[in-house]
mmCIF file of C-alpha atoms and ligand atoms in Angstrom:
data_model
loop_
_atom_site.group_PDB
_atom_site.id
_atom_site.type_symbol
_atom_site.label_atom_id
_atom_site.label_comp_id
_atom_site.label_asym_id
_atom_site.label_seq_id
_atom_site.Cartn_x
_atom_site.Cartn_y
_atom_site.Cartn_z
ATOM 1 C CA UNK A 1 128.525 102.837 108.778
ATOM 2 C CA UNK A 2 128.176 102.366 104.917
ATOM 3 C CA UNK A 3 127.535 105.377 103.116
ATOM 4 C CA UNK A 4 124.897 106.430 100.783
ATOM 5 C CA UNK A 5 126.621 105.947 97.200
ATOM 6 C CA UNK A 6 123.463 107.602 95.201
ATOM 7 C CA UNK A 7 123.864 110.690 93.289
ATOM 8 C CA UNK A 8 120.679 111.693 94.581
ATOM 9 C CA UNK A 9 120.231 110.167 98.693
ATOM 10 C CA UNK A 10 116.525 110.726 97.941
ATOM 11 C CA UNK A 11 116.346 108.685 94.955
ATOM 12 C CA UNK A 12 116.708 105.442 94.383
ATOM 13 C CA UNK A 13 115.690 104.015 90.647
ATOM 14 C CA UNK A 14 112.325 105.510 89.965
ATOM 15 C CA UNK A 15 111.658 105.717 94.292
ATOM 16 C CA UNK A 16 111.839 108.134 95.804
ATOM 17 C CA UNK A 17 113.112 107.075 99.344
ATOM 18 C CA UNK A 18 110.752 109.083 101.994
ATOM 19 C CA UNK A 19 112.789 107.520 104.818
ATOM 20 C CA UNK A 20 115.864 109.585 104.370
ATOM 21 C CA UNK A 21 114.021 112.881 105.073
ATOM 22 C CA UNK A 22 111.590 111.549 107.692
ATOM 23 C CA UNK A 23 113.084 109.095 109.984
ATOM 24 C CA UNK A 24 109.630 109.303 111.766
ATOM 25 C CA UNK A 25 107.332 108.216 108.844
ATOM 26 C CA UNK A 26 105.377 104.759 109.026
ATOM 27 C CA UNK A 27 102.692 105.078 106.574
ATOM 28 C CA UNK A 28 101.954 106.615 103.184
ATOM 29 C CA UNK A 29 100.198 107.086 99.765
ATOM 30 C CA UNK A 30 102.143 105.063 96.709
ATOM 31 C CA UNK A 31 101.379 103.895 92.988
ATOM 32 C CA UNK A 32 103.019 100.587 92.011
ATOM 33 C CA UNK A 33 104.927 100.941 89.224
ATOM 34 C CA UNK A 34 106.053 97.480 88.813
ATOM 35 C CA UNK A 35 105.052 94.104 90.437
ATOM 36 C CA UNK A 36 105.862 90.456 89.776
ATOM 37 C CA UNK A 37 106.601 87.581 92.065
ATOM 38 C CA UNK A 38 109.923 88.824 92.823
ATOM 39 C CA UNK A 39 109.207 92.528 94.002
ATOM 40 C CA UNK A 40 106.759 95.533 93.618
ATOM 41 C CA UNK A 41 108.237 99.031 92.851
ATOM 42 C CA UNK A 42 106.688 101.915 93.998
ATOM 43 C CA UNK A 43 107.344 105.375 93.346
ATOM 44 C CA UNK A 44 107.288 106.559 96.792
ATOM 45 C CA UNK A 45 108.681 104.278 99.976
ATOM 46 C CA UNK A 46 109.690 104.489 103.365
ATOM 47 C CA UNK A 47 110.816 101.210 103.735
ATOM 48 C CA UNK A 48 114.741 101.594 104.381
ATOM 49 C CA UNK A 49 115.992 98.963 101.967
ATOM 50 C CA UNK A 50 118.777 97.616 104.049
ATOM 51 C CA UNK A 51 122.657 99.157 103.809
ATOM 52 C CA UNK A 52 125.401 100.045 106.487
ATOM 53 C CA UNK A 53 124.480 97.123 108.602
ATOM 54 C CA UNK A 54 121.249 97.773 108.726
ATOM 55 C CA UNK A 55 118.576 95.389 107.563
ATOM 56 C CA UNK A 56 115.295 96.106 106.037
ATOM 57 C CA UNK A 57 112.673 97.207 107.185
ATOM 58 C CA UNK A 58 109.103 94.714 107.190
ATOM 59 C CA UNK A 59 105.586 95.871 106.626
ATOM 60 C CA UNK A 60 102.613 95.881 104.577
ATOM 61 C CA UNK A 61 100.902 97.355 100.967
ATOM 62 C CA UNK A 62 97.087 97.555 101.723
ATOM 63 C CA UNK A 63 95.205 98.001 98.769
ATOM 64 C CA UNK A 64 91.735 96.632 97.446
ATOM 65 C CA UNK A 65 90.709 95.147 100.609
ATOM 66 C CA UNK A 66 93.592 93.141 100.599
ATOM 67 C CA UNK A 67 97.544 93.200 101.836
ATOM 68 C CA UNK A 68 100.739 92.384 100.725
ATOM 69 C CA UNK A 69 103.155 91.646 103.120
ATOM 70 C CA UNK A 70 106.703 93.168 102.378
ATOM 71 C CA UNK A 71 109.628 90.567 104.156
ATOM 72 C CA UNK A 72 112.763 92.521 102.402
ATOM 73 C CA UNK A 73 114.294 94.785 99.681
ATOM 74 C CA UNK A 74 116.204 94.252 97.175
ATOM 75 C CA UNK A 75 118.364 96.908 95.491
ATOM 76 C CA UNK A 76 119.037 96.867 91.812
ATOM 77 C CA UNK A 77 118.767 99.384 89.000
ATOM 78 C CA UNK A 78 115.473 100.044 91.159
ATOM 79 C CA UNK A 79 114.245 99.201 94.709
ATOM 80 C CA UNK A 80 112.228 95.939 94.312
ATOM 81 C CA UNK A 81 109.683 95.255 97.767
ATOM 82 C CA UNK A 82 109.998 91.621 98.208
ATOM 83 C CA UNK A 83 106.371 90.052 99.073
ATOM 84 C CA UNK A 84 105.687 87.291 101.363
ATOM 85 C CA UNK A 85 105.317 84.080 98.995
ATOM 86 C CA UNK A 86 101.945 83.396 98.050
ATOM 87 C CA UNK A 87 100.398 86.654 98.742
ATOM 88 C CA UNK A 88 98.195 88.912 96.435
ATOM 89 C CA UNK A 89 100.575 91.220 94.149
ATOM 90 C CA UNK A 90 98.983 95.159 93.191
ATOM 91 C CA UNK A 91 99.550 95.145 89.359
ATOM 92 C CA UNK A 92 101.111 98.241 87.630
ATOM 93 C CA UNK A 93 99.192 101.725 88.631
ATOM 94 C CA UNK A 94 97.315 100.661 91.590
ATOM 95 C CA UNK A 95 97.356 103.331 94.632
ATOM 96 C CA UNK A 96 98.237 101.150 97.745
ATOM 97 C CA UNK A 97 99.049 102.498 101.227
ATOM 98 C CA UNK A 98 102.438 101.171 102.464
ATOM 99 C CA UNK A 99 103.134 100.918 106.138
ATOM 100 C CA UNK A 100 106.492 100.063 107.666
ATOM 101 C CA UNK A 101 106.300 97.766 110.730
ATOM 102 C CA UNK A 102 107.264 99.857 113.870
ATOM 103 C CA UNK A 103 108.178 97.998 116.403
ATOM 104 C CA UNK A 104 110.864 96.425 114.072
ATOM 105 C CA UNK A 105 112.118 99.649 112.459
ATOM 106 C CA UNK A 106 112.106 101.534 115.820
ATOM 107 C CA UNK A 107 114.270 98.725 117.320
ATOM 108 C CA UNK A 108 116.310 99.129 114.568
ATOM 109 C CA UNK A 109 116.762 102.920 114.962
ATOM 110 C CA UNK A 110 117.581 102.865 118.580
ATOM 111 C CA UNK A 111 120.524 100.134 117.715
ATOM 112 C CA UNK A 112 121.598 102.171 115.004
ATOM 113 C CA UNK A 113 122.119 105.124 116.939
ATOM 114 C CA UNK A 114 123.389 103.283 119.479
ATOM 115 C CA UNK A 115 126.299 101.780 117.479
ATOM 116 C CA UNK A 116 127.035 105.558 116.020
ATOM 117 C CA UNK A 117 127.186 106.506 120.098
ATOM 118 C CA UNK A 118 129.264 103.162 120.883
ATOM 119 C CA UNK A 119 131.865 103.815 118.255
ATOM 120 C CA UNK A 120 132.013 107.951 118.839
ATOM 121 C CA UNK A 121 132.825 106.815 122.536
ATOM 122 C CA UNK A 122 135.694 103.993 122.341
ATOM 123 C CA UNK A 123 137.383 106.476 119.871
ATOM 124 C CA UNK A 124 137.208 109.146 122.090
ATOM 125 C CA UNK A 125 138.356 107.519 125.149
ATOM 126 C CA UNK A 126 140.709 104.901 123.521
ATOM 127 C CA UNK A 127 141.982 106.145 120.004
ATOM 128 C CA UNK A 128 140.209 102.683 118.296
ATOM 129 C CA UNK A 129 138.561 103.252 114.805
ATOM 130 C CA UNK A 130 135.689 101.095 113.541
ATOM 131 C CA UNK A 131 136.759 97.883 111.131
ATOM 132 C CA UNK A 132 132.729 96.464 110.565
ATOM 133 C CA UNK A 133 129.493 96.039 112.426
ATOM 134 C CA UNK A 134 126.534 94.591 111.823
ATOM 135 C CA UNK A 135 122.639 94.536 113.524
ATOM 136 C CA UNK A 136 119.432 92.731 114.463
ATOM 137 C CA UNK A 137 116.591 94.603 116.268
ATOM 138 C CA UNK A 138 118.041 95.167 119.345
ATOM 139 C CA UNK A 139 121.689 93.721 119.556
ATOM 140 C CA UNK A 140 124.480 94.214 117.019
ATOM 141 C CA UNK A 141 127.962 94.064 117.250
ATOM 142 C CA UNK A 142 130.837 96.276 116.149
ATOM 143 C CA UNK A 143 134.412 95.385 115.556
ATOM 144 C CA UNK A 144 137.512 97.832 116.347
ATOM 145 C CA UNK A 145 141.383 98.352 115.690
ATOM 146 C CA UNK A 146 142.620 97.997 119.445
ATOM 147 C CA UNK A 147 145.661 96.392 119.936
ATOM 148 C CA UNK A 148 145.333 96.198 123.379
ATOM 149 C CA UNK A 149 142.218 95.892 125.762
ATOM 150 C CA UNK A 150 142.879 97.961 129.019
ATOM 151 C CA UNK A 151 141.656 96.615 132.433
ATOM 152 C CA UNK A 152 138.644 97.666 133.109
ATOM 153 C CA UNK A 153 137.476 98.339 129.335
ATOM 154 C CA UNK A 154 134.440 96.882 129.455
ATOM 155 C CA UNK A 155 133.090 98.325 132.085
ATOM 156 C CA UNK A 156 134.313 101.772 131.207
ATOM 157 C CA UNK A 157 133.017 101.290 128.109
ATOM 158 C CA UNK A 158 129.406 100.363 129.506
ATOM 159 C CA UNK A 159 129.567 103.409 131.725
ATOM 160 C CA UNK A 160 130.602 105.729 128.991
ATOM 161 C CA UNK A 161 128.061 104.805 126.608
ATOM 162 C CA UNK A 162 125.281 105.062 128.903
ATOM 163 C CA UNK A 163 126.509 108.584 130.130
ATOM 164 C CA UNK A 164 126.228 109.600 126.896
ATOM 165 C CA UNK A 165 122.869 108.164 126.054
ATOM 166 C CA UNK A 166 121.862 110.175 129.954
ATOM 167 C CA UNK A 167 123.243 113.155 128.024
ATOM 168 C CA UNK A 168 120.781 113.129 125.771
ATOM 169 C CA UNK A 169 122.430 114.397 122.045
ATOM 170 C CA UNK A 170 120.949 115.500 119.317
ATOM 171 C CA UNK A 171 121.285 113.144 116.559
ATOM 172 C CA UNK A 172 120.938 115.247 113.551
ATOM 173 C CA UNK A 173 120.602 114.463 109.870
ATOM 174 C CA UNK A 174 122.520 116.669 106.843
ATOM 175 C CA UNK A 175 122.795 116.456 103.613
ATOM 176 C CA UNK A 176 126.382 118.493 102.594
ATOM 177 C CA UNK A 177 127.790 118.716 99.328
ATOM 178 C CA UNK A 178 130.913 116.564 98.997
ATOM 179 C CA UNK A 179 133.893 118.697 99.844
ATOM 180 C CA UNK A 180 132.104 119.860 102.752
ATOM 181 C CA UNK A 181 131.608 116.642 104.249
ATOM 182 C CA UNK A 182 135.317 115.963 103.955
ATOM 183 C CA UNK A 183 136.064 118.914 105.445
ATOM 184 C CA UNK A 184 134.462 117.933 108.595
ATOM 185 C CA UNK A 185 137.558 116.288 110.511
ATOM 186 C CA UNK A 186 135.711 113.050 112.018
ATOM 187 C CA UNK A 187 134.384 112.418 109.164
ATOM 188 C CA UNK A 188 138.027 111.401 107.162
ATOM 189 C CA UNK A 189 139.127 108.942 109.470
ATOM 190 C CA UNK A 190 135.778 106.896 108.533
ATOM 191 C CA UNK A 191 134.249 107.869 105.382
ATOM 192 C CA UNK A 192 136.770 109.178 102.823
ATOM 193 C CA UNK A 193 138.372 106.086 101.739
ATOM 194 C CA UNK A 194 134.394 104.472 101.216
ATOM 195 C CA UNK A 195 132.801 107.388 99.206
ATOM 196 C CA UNK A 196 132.698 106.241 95.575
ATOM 197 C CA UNK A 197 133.870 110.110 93.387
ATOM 198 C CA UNK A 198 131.016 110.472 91.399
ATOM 199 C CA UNK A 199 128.954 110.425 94.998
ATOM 200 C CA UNK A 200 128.033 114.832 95.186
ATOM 201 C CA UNK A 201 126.209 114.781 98.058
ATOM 202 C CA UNK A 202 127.008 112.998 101.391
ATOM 203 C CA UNK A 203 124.085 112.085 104.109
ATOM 204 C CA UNK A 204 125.810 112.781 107.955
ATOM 205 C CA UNK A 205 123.977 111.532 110.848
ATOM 206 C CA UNK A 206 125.733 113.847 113.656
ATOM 207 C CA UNK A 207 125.710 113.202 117.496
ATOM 208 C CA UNK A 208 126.347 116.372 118.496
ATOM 209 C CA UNK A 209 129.158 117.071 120.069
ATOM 210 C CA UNK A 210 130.361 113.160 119.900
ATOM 211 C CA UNK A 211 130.248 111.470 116.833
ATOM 212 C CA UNK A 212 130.068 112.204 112.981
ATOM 213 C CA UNK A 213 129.669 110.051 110.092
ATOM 214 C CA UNK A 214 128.717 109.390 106.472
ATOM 215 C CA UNK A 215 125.485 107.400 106.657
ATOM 216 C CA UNK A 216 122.516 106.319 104.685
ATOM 217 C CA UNK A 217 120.589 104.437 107.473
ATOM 218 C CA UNK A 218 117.876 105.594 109.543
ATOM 219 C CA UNK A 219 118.405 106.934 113.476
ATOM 220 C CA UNK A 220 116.197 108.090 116.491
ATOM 221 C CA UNK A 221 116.388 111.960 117.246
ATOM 222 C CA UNK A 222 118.588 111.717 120.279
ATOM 223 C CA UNK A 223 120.771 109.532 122.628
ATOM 224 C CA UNK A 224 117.917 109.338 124.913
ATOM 225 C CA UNK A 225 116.063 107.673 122.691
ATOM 226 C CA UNK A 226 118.390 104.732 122.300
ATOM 227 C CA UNK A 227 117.932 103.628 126.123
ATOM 228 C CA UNK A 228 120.116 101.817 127.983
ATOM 229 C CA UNK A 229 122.844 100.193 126.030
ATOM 230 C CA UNK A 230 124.467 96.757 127.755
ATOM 231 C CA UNK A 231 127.920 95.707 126.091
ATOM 232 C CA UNK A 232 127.454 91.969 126.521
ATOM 233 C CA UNK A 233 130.499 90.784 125.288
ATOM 234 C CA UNK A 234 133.989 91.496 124.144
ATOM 235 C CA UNK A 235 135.818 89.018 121.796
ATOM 236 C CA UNK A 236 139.333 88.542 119.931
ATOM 237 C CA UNK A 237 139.444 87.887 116.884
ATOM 238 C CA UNK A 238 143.033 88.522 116.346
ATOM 239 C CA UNK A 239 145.906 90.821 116.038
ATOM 240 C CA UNK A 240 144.186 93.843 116.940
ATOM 241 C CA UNK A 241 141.069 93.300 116.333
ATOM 242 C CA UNK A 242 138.321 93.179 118.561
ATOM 243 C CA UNK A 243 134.497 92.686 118.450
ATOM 244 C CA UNK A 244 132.311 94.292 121.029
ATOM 245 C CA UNK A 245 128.534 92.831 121.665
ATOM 246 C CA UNK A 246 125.616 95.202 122.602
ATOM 247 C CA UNK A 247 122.149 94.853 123.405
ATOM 248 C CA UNK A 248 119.455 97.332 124.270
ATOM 249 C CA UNK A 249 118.757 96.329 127.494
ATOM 250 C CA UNK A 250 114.941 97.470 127.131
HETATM 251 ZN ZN1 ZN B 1 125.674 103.764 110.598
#
């Protein structure tokens, strides 16, 4: 939901981010560039460091016969790994492979996607536009402006959603230059407003034919992929606003 506020979307400090490219990518070849107790830069990562609701991505730097596990990201002037407490830190220059846990990141992909799908439908078929969300592997939750819930919404919802995912989309990733982006007409009614104006280049993750948005996080290649999508709740929260409750259901 957040967009990518970079200059660059491929570059983050001195890392280049091999996630935004290649959604599909789990392991690869790195130096370490700097390490302490607090993080370990590399110059090349796939680990998606968290943004847009999305949290980071877990996983591992083998090197020397030994690992370091990686339990976050933080984002400063450069992408710091955070290691698990206590482990063995790569100093400066060594090669280490990094691998990105998959079962984690996958789950995370599928939700993603399946928010993107979630909030292309309810403003299709009820006019709402997206206020915040937020995910775990496998559930998340999304709040809308709907002043008032029809009978029947969360059913039709449900239905909706899951005819969609049946429908199997494309979800495809561009990079457009800025004006461009804005030109596209979904993509005003969530983006415009949250684009910083030095940002030149704008990342779109596009279900085709449903849903368009400015967005830096990481998605499966089609609605398919998300599976089946349960909404398992729908709460007020006030005047308008409401929060809706997924789950992939498998
Ligand atoms: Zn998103």
């Amino acid at each position: 939901m957040t967009p990518v506020t970079d200059d660059d979307p491929g570059q983050h400090g001195r890392t280049h981010r091999l996630e935004l490219a290649d959604q599909t990518l789990r392991e690869w070849d790195a130096t370490v560039l700097a390490s302490d107790a607090e993080g370990v830069v590399l110059d090349r990562s796939a680990f998606y460091p968290g943004g847009g609701g999305q949290p980071p991505d877990h996983g591992v730097l083998l090197w020397g016969g030994v690992q370091t596990r990686i339990v976050g990201v933080r984002k400063g002037d450069d992408l710091w790994l955070v290691p698990e407490p206590g482990d063995p830190l790569p100093p400066p220059g060594t090669a280490v492979r990094g691998a990105v846990e998959d079962e984690r990141r996958t789950a995370l992909m599928r939700t993603h996607s399946g928010l993107h799908l979630l909030s292309g439908v309810v403003f299709r078929d009820f006019g709402a536009l997206v206020t915040g969300g937020n995910m775990q592997p496998g559930e998340a939750r999304m709040d809308f402006n709907l002043p008032e819930v029809p009978p029947g919404f969360r059913d039709a919802v449900e239905t909706a959603i899951n005819a969609e995912v049946q429908a199997d989309r494309r979800i495809d990733v561009r990079v457009l230059p800025r004006d461009e982006a804005f030109a596209l007409p979904d993509i005003i009614r969530t983006a415009t407003n949250l684009v910083p104006p030095e940002v030149k280049d704008v990342r779109i993750i596009d279900i085709v034919g449903l849903d368009q948005q400015a967005d830096g996080g990481t998605h499966v290649a089609s609605t398919r992929q998300v599976g089946r999508i349960e909404v398992v709740k729908i709460e007020s929260k006030g005047k308008g606003f409401r929060r809706l409750r997924i789950r992939i259901a498998d």
